[in-house]
Amino acid sequence: MSLDPLLQKVAASLGRLALDGSGCVSEVRLCDVFCRLGIEKEAAHDAIRLSGSRDSHGCVDVSRFVAWLVGPGGGAVKDSSGTALEGDEPDDSLCHPHRGVSVHHLATSLRCQMREAGLSPDASIYDIEPVIIRPKGARQICPRTRKLGAAYVDSIRGKDHAGPAGFMLSYTWGYQVEDIISTLTAYCESRGLSFKAAYCWMCCFCINQHRVQEARQSGEAVPFAAFRAEFGERVRGIGHVVAMMAPWRAPSYIQRVWCVYEVFTAFEEGCRTTICMPPGEASSLADALVDWTGVSAVWQTLAGVRIEHAQASVEEDRRRILQLVAEGAGCTRLNRRVARLLQGWILAEAMSVCQGLHGRKSGGWLGLEELGRGAAVSANVASLCLQLGQIPDCRRALDLGMQFASEAPHVDDFELRLILGRCHGTAGDHREALLTFTALEEAVCKSGDGSPVRRLLLARARRNKGQAHANLCEDAAAHDCFASALETLGADPKTAPDGAGGSIARGESLSRGTHELLSSSLHRSIGAVHLNAGRTKDACLCFSRSCEILAAAELQFTQQCAWAERCMGEALLRLGRGEEALVHCQRAQNVTMAGSLGAAWVHRSTGRILTSLGQWTAAAKELGQAWHIMEANGAESSIEAQGALRDLYALGLAWLAAGRAAGSAPSLGMVIGSVTSLLRSAATSESDSGSARPSPQALDGITSGIRKFQESGELDQPYRIPFGYSD
């Protein structure tokens, strides 16, 4: 059977029609043939019109019409690879609501069609839709509507080419087709999936573009509610959304509101979401990880998720989608969810780069230069892991880096040791961190290298040493370390290295903004010492100076800026300016990496401010989120985590007291019950972030912690700004 069965019957029936002497038949009689075969009259008229076989008198040239049905050259309708699309092979998935194209078909047939159409490899979906996608089903009756013009996926046959989709690809039509194909093949290879059995639902191939064009030309608009219901059913039915991100530095994906809507729907429906990117982009990310400027670019990518800025070709679509998001998760919450998704993706890619280099080292394939590269990549990946709060991954990357450095005599391990100290401190072991930074300071001084790169490293070591002292409540020693670091850093940000080798991760040049970042950090740290000592106005001046330095260097979207904003919020809270304090903490939340320990600190400060403003429910959510992040990162025993519990207890007291008669103190049992309830209700409900409630062990710890605070009177102790171990 060479034609669509219905069209074959039409062609055969034409021979039984009474023709006039010119070989023509009236359009009315031909339409009757279509109708007797169960084809709508509208589709019949469309077929006759598209064939170009009708004259001005309404007569159809039968020979010309049959030739159009059969296609150029006659015979079976084939795709450009020679595969018979309408063959005798049964296709059980035809008309399946989630029928998708196979990765095999895209990698073979579609590529062939593009070559035959004269399209370049960088052609986008926009380019192939009018010349390949729509023409593919132009001569076929849609098996779903019985109208002329079928979707691309309904115009191909055979289980090697189409079948029930196992995942939905979320992408933009502006992506290059070749990038889409290479992304999907790499996705299958990484998971051991057969190209022929991996079916992908893509809107360009699986939605009938003929109907889309007809609606567009007639001015019809699908009611948004109907579209939302249909799309939600599709996402639920398929159950897995694969989001394609490219380029990694600034994914156009997160700039398109329809892509945002697909991710939003996946989250709302509790579906699995995976991120992937073209192999070329993965290679670009690997190259960027060698240099710290590349890691800064990664950080900006993760911090730049702003759903509310996404665009759409139809403004009404954008308005409706953002309204749906606002009514559901909310833009801020969705921003954080997408950011967390991006974090996991980039972190996995970064770790795979490290492990790939280590695998080559184990095989004896790395020379001295590549060993140095491995040490640099490992240091930068470890730092990235630490910034994201992934301490176990940080330790793994550090172990790999130390192995690279030990086999490369021209590379020192100073950068790795600095990150190791930060790792100890972030995990709450401030004494071990202090020992590590002190030893590093001595080693750098003994090296005798006075280059700007070494001075920068020494300043960073002294700054982190001061942070360890501060976290141990040794404020005088901390202040001395910070002042010494400022003196070591110097006032000239334009210094250049002398070319001596050795420092990993920073390479042979000071990256743009390095001086400003460190200077800002030191001003912030000195401000924190002032704040902890009760010198609040002096602290505000230091925090303000820290923010000004970053803004002047256009570094306001960095983690450093988030910490400065958070500290300013705490200072303003001390001055009784809660509304202003809340603005600063909200700015910090917009920059901080979702799920990181830095984010937990910001959540805690926000909760403290909201408590002071009497916004009990919002405060409980922020404080509960702070605890959950710390617990997820294994930092529940840290000073900051214990402080979050103390804040929850204080919130419980304030909340209960606000609802009781003046002067009536609530019982300890009531407070414990209230705080436990708060923490349960504040627990995140995100399906991709683990348990929605704290573990029984965690609740036991919370209860005992609250009792400890109540019995020891620690609630009367002033809040101390924690000192983060920053780069």
XYZ file of C-alpha atoms in Angstrom:
727
model
C 0.000 0.000 0.000
C 1.806 3.090 -1.223
C -0.646 5.823 -0.227
C -2.610 6.753 2.845
C -5.390 4.084 2.717
C -8.172 6.651 2.371
C -6.432 8.532 -0.392
C -5.709 5.259 -2.196
C -9.439 4.505 -2.146
C -10.144 7.984 -3.503
C -7.668 7.459 -6.346
C -9.165 4.048 -7.170
C -12.700 5.413 -7.110
C -11.849 8.080 -9.654
C -11.601 5.417 -12.338
C -15.278 4.556 -11.762
C -16.458 8.124 -12.267
C -18.088 9.176 -15.533
C -15.614 11.617 -17.073
C -16.314 14.120 -19.833
C -14.211 14.077 -22.982
C -11.498 16.257 -21.446
C -10.731 13.781 -18.644
C -12.347 16.019 -16.043
C -15.024 15.543 -13.405
C -17.038 18.140 -11.549
C -15.795 19.185 -8.130
C -19.196 18.334 -6.658
C -19.015 14.709 -7.795
C -15.421 14.371 -6.604
C -16.384 15.710 -3.179
C -19.173 13.123 -3.041
C -16.504 10.412 -3.404
C -14.640 11.850 -0.425
C -17.794 12.032 1.670
C -18.781 8.399 0.926
C -15.345 7.391 2.212
C -15.888 9.248 5.497
C -13.811 12.315 4.673
C -15.269 15.707 5.550
C -16.419 17.863 2.654
C -14.179 20.715 3.853
C -11.124 18.451 3.598
C -12.196 17.402 0.111
C -12.422 20.987 -1.080
C -9.021 21.729 0.521
C -7.432 18.813 -1.321
C -8.832 19.918 -4.667
C -7.730 23.494 -4.065
C -4.195 22.560 -3.021
C -3.748 20.182 -5.946
C -4.205 23.018 -8.437
C -6.238 20.676 -10.682
C -9.494 22.675 -10.719
C -10.291 25.120 -13.520
C -12.367 28.279 -13.318
C -15.544 26.344 -14.200
C -15.285 23.978 -11.222
C -14.009 21.005 -13.232
C -11.163 18.876 -11.861
C -8.461 17.372 -14.085
C -8.444 13.789 -12.787
C -4.976 12.878 -14.059
C -3.459 15.956 -12.468
C -5.300 15.373 -9.203
C -4.167 11.729 -8.991
C -0.598 12.785 -9.744
C -0.796 15.238 -6.851
C -2.128 12.518 -4.548
C 0.673 10.139 -5.443
C 3.354 12.781 -5.230
C 6.229 13.774 -7.506
C 7.405 10.896 -9.660
C 4.607 8.574 -8.520
C 5.079 5.553 -6.294
C 5.256 5.449 -2.525
C 5.428 8.631 -0.547
C 8.816 8.475 1.135
C 10.807 10.625 3.463
C 14.147 11.918 2.258
C 16.030 8.979 3.731
C 14.020 6.556 1.584
C 11.962 5.118 4.417
C 8.393 4.380 3.351
C 6.153 6.444 5.574
C 2.869 4.914 4.570
C 3.833 1.265 4.328
C 2.255 -1.993 5.360
C 4.004 -2.060 8.747
C 1.375 -1.719 11.496
C 1.723 1.360 13.696
C -0.086 0.931 16.999
C 0.819 4.424 18.219
C -0.994 6.256 15.402
C -3.435 8.734 16.983
C -1.837 8.238 20.404
C -2.395 11.538 22.265
C 1.297 11.726 23.168
C 2.790 10.348 19.956
C 6.337 11.621 19.528
C 9.184 11.414 17.046
C 12.142 9.137 17.702
C 15.632 10.523 18.183
C 16.657 8.112 15.415
C 14.260 9.795 12.979
C 15.569 13.250 13.837
C 19.199 12.161 13.522
C 18.680 10.452 10.156
C 15.537 11.360 8.215
C 15.259 14.965 9.337
C 18.916 15.654 8.620
C 18.524 14.197 5.121
C 15.464 16.343 4.474
C 17.364 19.445 5.545
C 20.223 18.670 3.168
C 17.829 18.049 0.285
C 16.039 21.319 1.026
C 19.353 23.166 0.858
C 19.179 24.289 4.495
C 22.392 25.031 6.351
C 23.331 23.169 9.569
C 22.561 26.266 11.621
C 18.925 26.387 10.463
C 16.419 26.869 13.280
C 12.948 25.420 13.796
C 11.607 28.675 12.401
C 13.524 27.916 9.180
C 12.396 24.315 8.701
C 8.730 24.704 9.673
C 7.506 26.148 6.336
C 9.724 24.005 4.082
C 9.844 20.630 5.878
C 7.454 20.312 8.808
C 4.240 21.600 7.246
C 4.773 20.178 3.721
C 5.379 16.718 5.220
C 1.688 16.212 5.973
C 0.171 18.604 3.453
C -1.202 15.783 1.227
C -2.330 13.530 4.041
C -5.613 13.274 5.859
C -5.133 13.932 9.562
C -6.004 10.644 11.346
C -7.326 12.632 14.319
C -9.653 15.136 12.605
C -10.145 13.543 9.143
C -9.162 16.890 7.614
C -6.552 17.404 4.935
C -3.203 18.323 6.420
C -1.606 16.164 9.105
C 0.940 16.894 11.806
C 4.503 15.875 11.005
C 4.413 13.093 13.590
C 1.253 11.671 11.973
C 2.924 11.698 8.561
C 5.622 9.191 9.468
C 5.159 5.491 10.140
C 7.040 2.688 11.813
C 8.157 2.159 15.397
C 11.680 3.262 14.503
C 10.317 6.696 13.662
C 7.397 7.423 15.998
C 5.816 6.109 19.176
C 4.385 7.108 22.581
C 6.635 9.847 23.953
C 8.763 9.084 26.979
C 9.611 12.733 27.532
C 8.670 16.199 26.332
C 11.418 18.470 25.027
C 11.076 22.019 26.288
C 12.980 24.319 23.939
C 12.655 27.458 21.818
C 12.031 27.616 18.092
C 15.083 29.839 17.797
C 17.412 26.937 18.661
C 19.401 25.433 15.801
C 18.026 22.084 14.660
C 21.491 20.543 14.750
C 21.925 21.636 18.380
C 18.579 20.047 19.247
C 19.543 16.765 17.570
C 22.999 16.641 19.183
C 21.452 17.438 22.571
C 18.963 14.588 22.260
C 21.538 12.071 21.028
C 23.885 13.012 23.890
C 20.965 12.710 26.325
C 20.206 9.192 25.062
C 23.859 8.116 25.082
C 24.366 9.321 28.657
C 21.417 7.197 29.782
C 21.944 4.159 27.578
C 18.750 4.751 25.594
C 18.263 3.398 22.084
C 17.749 6.192 19.557
C 14.979 4.163 17.908
C 13.108 3.639 21.173
C 13.529 7.165 22.564
C 10.393 9.048 21.521
C 10.277 12.777 22.120
C 7.222 15.037 22.110
C 8.116 18.339 20.428
C 5.466 20.944 19.702
C 6.778 21.761 16.208
C 6.429 18.130 15.075
C 3.525 16.970 17.218
C 1.091 19.865 16.975
C -0.679 20.095 13.624
C 0.882 23.205 12.108
C -1.778 23.247 9.351
C -4.465 23.898 11.954
C -2.237 26.517 13.607
C -1.862 28.373 10.310
C -5.591 28.163 9.597
C -6.431 29.590 13.000
C -3.880 32.343 12.563
C -5.238 33.305 9.136
C -8.840 33.318 10.328
C -8.005 35.261 13.471
C -9.256 32.480 15.729
C -7.737 32.231 19.184
C -7.761 29.106 21.312
C -9.245 29.999 24.723
C -6.377 30.110 27.187
C -8.283 27.979 29.691
C -8.730 25.244 27.073
C -5.075 25.408 26.119
C -4.027 25.260 29.765
C -6.153 22.158 30.398
C -4.859 20.390 27.287
C -1.250 21.244 28.023
C -1.531 20.195 31.659
C -2.973 16.831 30.616
C -0.102 16.349 28.183
C 2.558 17.122 30.785
C 0.879 14.789 33.289
C 0.503 12.054 30.688
C 4.120 12.134 29.572
C 5.470 12.771 33.068
C 8.963 13.962 32.167
C 10.094 17.332 30.809
C 13.602 17.675 29.376
C 14.567 21.352 29.239
C 17.254 22.291 26.724
C 19.535 25.111 27.866
C 21.759 26.942 25.413
C 24.001 28.825 25.523
C 24.911 28.033 29.119
C 26.176 31.569 29.822
C 22.784 33.108 29.011
C 20.181 30.466 28.139
C 17.594 31.897 25.781
C 15.304 29.236 27.256
C 14.700 31.164 30.484
C 14.010 34.315 28.465
C 10.938 32.843 26.703
C 7.688 32.882 28.635
C 6.315 29.708 26.993
C 9.380 27.779 28.167
C 8.819 29.201 31.623
C 5.222 28.022 31.425
C 6.308 24.492 30.548
C 8.641 24.335 33.548
C 5.957 25.906 35.734
C 3.441 23.267 34.615
C 5.941 20.467 35.251
C 6.486 21.749 38.789
C 2.762 22.183 39.417
C 1.990 18.677 38.146
C 4.836 17.110 40.121
C 6.591 15.842 36.986
C 10.261 15.056 36.622
C 12.360 17.816 35.059
C 15.806 17.292 33.549
C 18.164 19.856 32.028
C 20.457 19.072 29.123
C 22.560 21.049 26.679
C 24.378 20.542 23.362
C 27.769 18.794 23.616
C 29.436 21.920 22.259
C 28.058 23.914 25.162
C 29.306 21.292 27.618
C 32.782 21.697 26.126
C 32.516 25.482 26.451
C 31.549 25.131 30.115
C 34.546 22.864 30.717
C 36.873 25.462 29.191
C 35.321 28.214 31.307
C 35.933 26.277 34.507
C 39.703 26.531 33.995
C 39.596 30.279 34.648
C 37.907 31.975 37.582
C 36.265 34.443 35.213
C 34.408 31.448 33.793
C 33.153 30.478 37.234
C 31.981 34.057 37.701
C 30.026 33.686 34.453
C 28.465 30.491 35.818
C 27.490 32.338 38.968
C 25.865 35.150 37.009
C 23.927 32.579 34.965
C 22.560 30.977 38.119
C 21.726 34.323 39.707
C 20.104 35.769 36.594
C 16.835 33.824 36.602
C 14.035 36.389 36.437
C 10.832 34.771 35.199
C 8.997 38.082 35.247
C 11.338 39.382 32.513
C 10.594 36.539 30.080
C 9.251 37.536 26.676
C 6.614 36.223 24.266
C 5.696 37.054 20.691
C 2.111 37.652 21.864
C 1.942 40.039 24.824
C -1.420 38.651 25.941
C 0.161 35.188 26.317
C 2.896 36.674 28.468
C 0.397 38.475 30.676
C -1.756 35.379 31.183
C 1.156 33.076 31.908
C 2.698 35.425 34.462
C -0.737 35.762 36.045
C -0.989 31.971 36.326
C 2.464 31.825 37.892
C 1.513 34.552 40.347
C -1.642 32.648 41.313
C 0.336 29.420 41.724
C 3.934 29.230 42.867
C 4.587 32.950 42.401
C 7.414 34.461 40.365
C 9.870 34.569 43.261
C 9.299 30.942 44.203
C 9.467 29.818 40.575
C 12.680 31.820 40.099
C 14.217 29.886 42.971
C 12.975 26.543 41.681
C 14.395 27.167 38.227
C 17.621 28.478 39.755
C 17.904 25.314 41.852
C 17.332 23.229 38.745
C 20.081 25.153 36.950
C 22.393 24.749 39.931
C 22.028 20.985 39.958
C 22.589 20.855 36.209
C 25.746 23.004 36.145
C 27.113 21.327 39.265
C 26.688 17.879 37.695
C 28.352 19.073 34.488
C 31.221 20.639 36.445
C 31.824 17.492 38.498
C 31.810 15.386 35.334
C 34.575 17.614 33.931
C 36.703 16.962 37.033
C 36.060 13.246 36.972
C 36.773 13.072 33.253
C 40.182 14.696 33.724
C 40.907 12.405 36.662
C 40.020 9.383 34.561
C 42.523 10.483 31.929
C 45.148 11.027 34.649
C 44.601 7.515 35.982
C 45.136 6.206 32.468
C 48.439 8.046 32.203
C 47.187 10.373 29.462
C 47.885 13.750 31.133
C 51.084 15.767 30.750
C 52.287 18.461 33.151
C 50.245 21.184 31.465
C 47.063 19.136 31.678
C 47.779 18.238 35.308
C 47.880 21.963 36.024
C 44.603 22.343 34.153
C 43.101 19.550 36.250
C 44.178 21.272 39.469
C 42.721 24.596 38.296
C 39.403 23.066 37.239
C 39.148 21.106 40.493
C 39.771 24.224 42.576
C 37.156 26.225 40.713
C 34.609 23.410 40.819
C 35.231 22.959 44.554
C 34.664 26.672 45.096
C 31.475 26.549 43.039
C 30.245 23.556 45.068
C 30.956 25.439 48.268
C 29.063 28.503 47.075
C 26.098 26.261 46.305
C 26.311 24.685 49.759
C 27.279 21.249 48.426
C 29.981 20.387 50.956
C 30.379 16.657 50.060
C 30.872 17.540 46.381
C 33.325 20.243 47.412
C 35.416 17.721 49.332
C 35.412 15.321 46.378
C 36.588 18.046 44.010
C 39.308 19.064 46.492
C 40.551 15.469 46.741
C 40.843 15.314 42.952
C 42.613 18.674 42.878
C 45.155 17.632 45.500
C 45.961 14.554 43.424
C 46.548 16.688 40.330
C 48.709 19.186 42.244
C 50.820 16.468 43.886
C 51.943 15.227 40.460
C 52.611 18.676 38.964
C 55.771 20.203 40.508
C 55.157 23.575 38.813
C 51.776 23.979 40.545
C 51.271 24.808 44.221
C 48.261 23.796 46.265
C 47.667 27.165 47.949
C 44.298 27.763 46.291
C 43.119 24.267 47.183
C 44.177 24.756 50.815
C 42.288 28.043 50.968
C 39.123 26.332 49.741
C 39.695 23.475 52.198
C 39.733 25.965 55.067
C 36.532 27.534 53.769
C 35.000 24.061 53.569
C 35.878 23.353 57.229
C 34.421 26.676 58.317
C 31.245 26.368 56.268
C 30.643 22.968 57.855
C 30.885 24.631 61.288
C 34.412 23.490 62.249
C 35.809 26.988 62.804
C 38.798 25.837 64.854
C 40.002 23.532 62.062
C 39.387 26.330 59.572
C 41.539 28.689 61.659
C 44.395 26.169 61.735
C 44.176 25.690 57.959
C 44.215 29.435 57.196
C 47.060 30.089 59.641
C 49.201 27.372 58.030
C 48.379 28.735 54.577
C 49.329 32.277 55.622
C 52.709 31.041 56.851
C 53.325 29.019 53.674
C 52.554 31.968 51.391
C 54.831 34.275 53.399
C 57.670 31.720 53.286
C 57.353 31.376 49.505
C 58.981 34.806 49.142
C 56.841 35.608 46.119
C 55.743 39.239 46.309
C 53.803 39.307 43.044
C 50.310 40.833 42.993
C 48.827 37.346 42.601
C 50.572 36.210 45.792
C 49.600 39.391 47.656
C 46.015 38.767 46.670
C 46.190 35.188 47.919
C 47.748 36.346 51.202
C 45.013 38.944 51.681
C 42.361 36.302 51.056
C 43.995 33.931 53.560
C 44.102 36.651 56.221
C 40.522 37.666 55.515
C 39.289 34.073 55.978
C 41.465 33.697 59.060
C 39.693 36.744 60.484
C 36.341 35.174 59.686
C 37.322 32.063 61.637
C 38.315 34.220 64.631
C 35.017 36.109 64.395
C 32.971 32.918 64.319
C 34.844 31.834 67.450
C 33.802 35.167 69.057
C 37.413 36.389 69.051
C 36.478 39.839 67.743
C 39.732 41.685 68.461
C 41.793 39.068 66.607
C 39.274 39.122 63.779
C 39.527 42.912 63.416
C 43.332 42.713 63.295
C 43.196 40.076 60.544
C 40.780 42.123 58.446
C 42.880 45.277 58.825
C 46.006 43.323 57.896
C 44.263 41.918 54.836
C 43.267 45.429 53.698
C 46.857 46.590 54.114
C 48.143 43.573 52.169
C 45.635 44.134 49.401
C 46.719 47.730 48.857
C 44.761 50.530 47.269
C 45.649 50.055 43.593
C 43.272 47.666 41.778
C 45.279 47.867 38.544
C 48.323 45.900 39.680
C 49.498 43.156 37.338
C 51.411 39.920 38.029
C 55.080 39.608 37.208
C 54.595 36.447 35.184
C 55.914 33.948 37.716
C 53.928 30.725 37.523
C 52.403 28.624 40.174
C 49.063 29.882 41.400
C 46.254 27.638 40.300
C 42.735 28.792 39.510
C 43.762 32.468 39.251
C 46.285 31.622 36.514
C 48.573 34.449 35.463
C 46.203 37.393 35.651
C 43.954 39.141 38.120
C 40.394 38.832 36.847
C 38.236 41.896 36.474
C 36.684 42.884 39.777
C 38.932 40.708 41.971
C 40.303 43.683 43.919
C 36.843 45.195 44.324
C 35.302 41.925 45.505
C 37.939 41.429 48.187
C 37.922 45.069 49.266
C 34.132 44.995 49.550
C 34.282 41.779 51.538
C 36.779 43.225 54.003
C 34.677 46.343 54.589
C 31.674 44.085 55.177
C 33.622 41.919 57.620
C 34.834 44.925 59.610
C 31.237 46.152 59.662
C 30.107 42.817 61.067
C 32.668 43.123 63.876
C 31.256 46.573 64.674
C 27.691 45.237 64.612
C 28.470 42.314 66.895
C 30.125 44.782 69.302
C 27.029 46.982 69.325
C 28.479 49.781 67.164
C 25.513 49.699 64.785
C 26.006 53.064 63.054
C 29.668 52.282 62.316
C 28.521 48.932 60.960
C 26.019 50.615 58.619
C 28.770 52.824 57.193
C 30.936 49.771 56.469
C 28.083 47.804 54.879
C 27.123 50.805 52.771
C 30.726 51.170 51.593
C 30.803 47.463 50.726
C 27.708 47.807 48.528
C 29.035 50.992 46.887
C 32.276 49.285 45.852
C 30.380 46.445 44.195
C 27.912 48.746 42.458
C 30.731 50.893 41.046
C 32.344 47.753 39.602
C 28.983 46.481 38.264
C 29.204 43.473 40.580
C 25.833 43.903 42.265
C 24.645 40.450 41.142
C 27.307 38.527 43.058
C 27.209 36.522 46.258
C 29.308 39.221 47.917
C 26.560 41.757 47.277
C 23.950 39.395 48.728
C 25.931 39.115 51.958
C 26.429 42.886 52.179
C 22.699 43.483 51.658
C 21.831 40.901 54.277
C 24.207 42.486 56.812
C 22.708 45.916 56.122
C 19.290 44.420 56.792
C 20.447 43.113 60.179
C 21.934 46.505 61.077
C 18.739 48.357 60.159
C 16.755 45.827 62.211
C 18.869 46.780 65.239
C 17.982 50.424 64.584
C 14.263 49.574 64.505
C 13.908 50.240 60.778
C 12.262 46.944 59.875
C 10.645 47.952 56.569
C 13.980 49.215 55.185
C 15.714 46.119 56.514
C 13.242 43.890 54.680
C 14.003 45.617 51.358
C 17.718 44.841 51.744
C 17.071 41.186 52.575
C 14.751 40.825 49.607
C 17.536 42.161 47.379
C 19.842 39.573 48.887
C 17.339 36.793 48.150
C 17.219 37.831 44.495
C 20.972 37.229 44.163
C 21.682 34.358 46.556
C 21.807 30.820 45.177
C 18.636 28.944 46.095
C 19.363 26.048 48.428
C 22.846 27.264 49.412
C 23.915 27.966 52.983
C 24.153 31.630 52.055
C 20.487 31.459 51.100
C 19.719 29.900 54.496
C 21.364 32.848 56.236
C 19.318 35.304 54.183
C 16.117 33.360 54.953
C 16.971 33.537 58.641
C 17.545 37.296 58.614
C 14.348 37.800 56.615
C 12.454 35.729 59.180
C 13.875 37.777 62.047
C 12.827 41.014 60.359
C 9.324 39.700 59.606
C 8.994 38.618 63.245
C 9.793 42.170 64.345
C 7.089 43.421 61.965
C 4.509 40.981 63.364
C 4.161 39.052 60.099
C 4.071 35.686 61.853
C 3.174 33.318 59.008
C 5.703 34.786 56.584
C 8.362 34.768 59.312
C 7.692 31.105 60.093
C 8.089 30.199 56.430
C 11.439 32.004 56.150
C 12.859 30.562 59.378
C 11.610 27.083 58.540
C 13.192 27.313 55.100
C 16.486 28.381 56.696
C 16.455 25.308 58.927
C 15.578 22.941 56.100
C 18.414 24.196 53.899
C 20.919 23.811 56.739
C 19.643 20.324 57.531
C 19.836 19.348 53.832
C 23.453 20.544 53.705
C 24.456 18.667 56.851
C 24.935 21.892 58.821
C 22.163 21.434 61.397
C 24.710 21.524 64.237
C 26.257 24.814 63.096
C 25.946 28.025 65.098
C 23.703 29.503 62.413
C 21.360 26.488 62.419
C 21.049 26.581 66.191
C 20.373 30.287 65.881
C 17.561 29.569 63.423
C 15.978 27.268 66.015
C 16.324 29.984 68.607
C 14.625 32.427 66.247
C 11.799 29.945 65.715
C 11.353 29.676 69.456
C 11.316 33.466 69.780
C 8.771 33.616 66.978
C 6.604 31.063 68.769
C 6.723 33.110 71.958
C 5.888 36.340 70.146
C 3.108 34.768 68.120
C 1.444 33.146 71.125
C 1.877 36.241 73.255
C 0.220 38.348 70.574
C -2.883 36.163 70.787
C -3.127 36.055 74.590
C -4.087 38.586 77.198
C -1.383 41.118 78.049
C 1.028 39.804 80.681
C -0.052 36.182 80.246
C 2.982 33.982 79.532
C 2.415 30.860 77.400
C 3.530 27.502 78.704
C 6.676 25.842 77.359
C 4.580 22.989 75.988
C 2.424 25.408 74.053
C 5.489 27.102 72.592
C 7.098 23.806 71.595
C 3.872 22.637 69.992
C 3.475 25.929 68.179
C 7.046 26.000 66.854
C 6.892 22.370 65.766
C 3.697 23.154 63.902
C 5.326 26.225 62.363
C 8.280 24.227 61.158
C 6.049 21.572 59.653
C 3.960 24.138 57.809
C 7.042 26.042 56.685
C 8.601 22.912 55.216
C 9.030 23.199 51.495
C 6.544 21.310 49.318
C 8.819 21.258 46.275
C 9.011 17.764 44.823
C 12.647 18.205 43.800
C 13.986 19.223 47.200
C 13.530 16.096 49.256
C 11.219 15.440 52.178
C 8.379 17.882 52.654
C 8.689 17.596 56.451
C 11.572 17.407 58.905
C 12.615 13.947 59.979
C 11.550 12.589 63.399
C 15.181 12.919 64.508
C 15.172 16.558 63.434
C 11.955 17.232 65.361
C 13.471 15.631 68.472
C 16.492 17.886 68.057
C 14.257 20.917 67.614
C 12.323 20.110 70.787
C 15.469 19.615 72.866
C 16.993 22.740 71.348
C 13.959 24.823 72.280
C 14.054 23.459 75.842
C 17.747 24.328 76.032
C 17.132 27.901 74.909
C 14.245 28.293 77.359
C 16.190 26.885 80.298
C 19.500 28.638 79.605
C 18.098 32.065 78.894
C 19.993 32.234 75.592
C 17.062 34.106 74.066
C 18.357 37.208 75.832
C 21.710 37.035 74.039
C 22.120 39.469 71.102
C 22.217 38.097 67.588
C 25.712 37.824 66.107
C 26.291 38.195 62.380
C 27.854 34.946 61.126
C 30.999 35.263 59.041
C 30.782 33.370 55.779
C 33.974 31.884 54.385
C 33.947 33.660 51.038
C 36.345 33.404 48.125
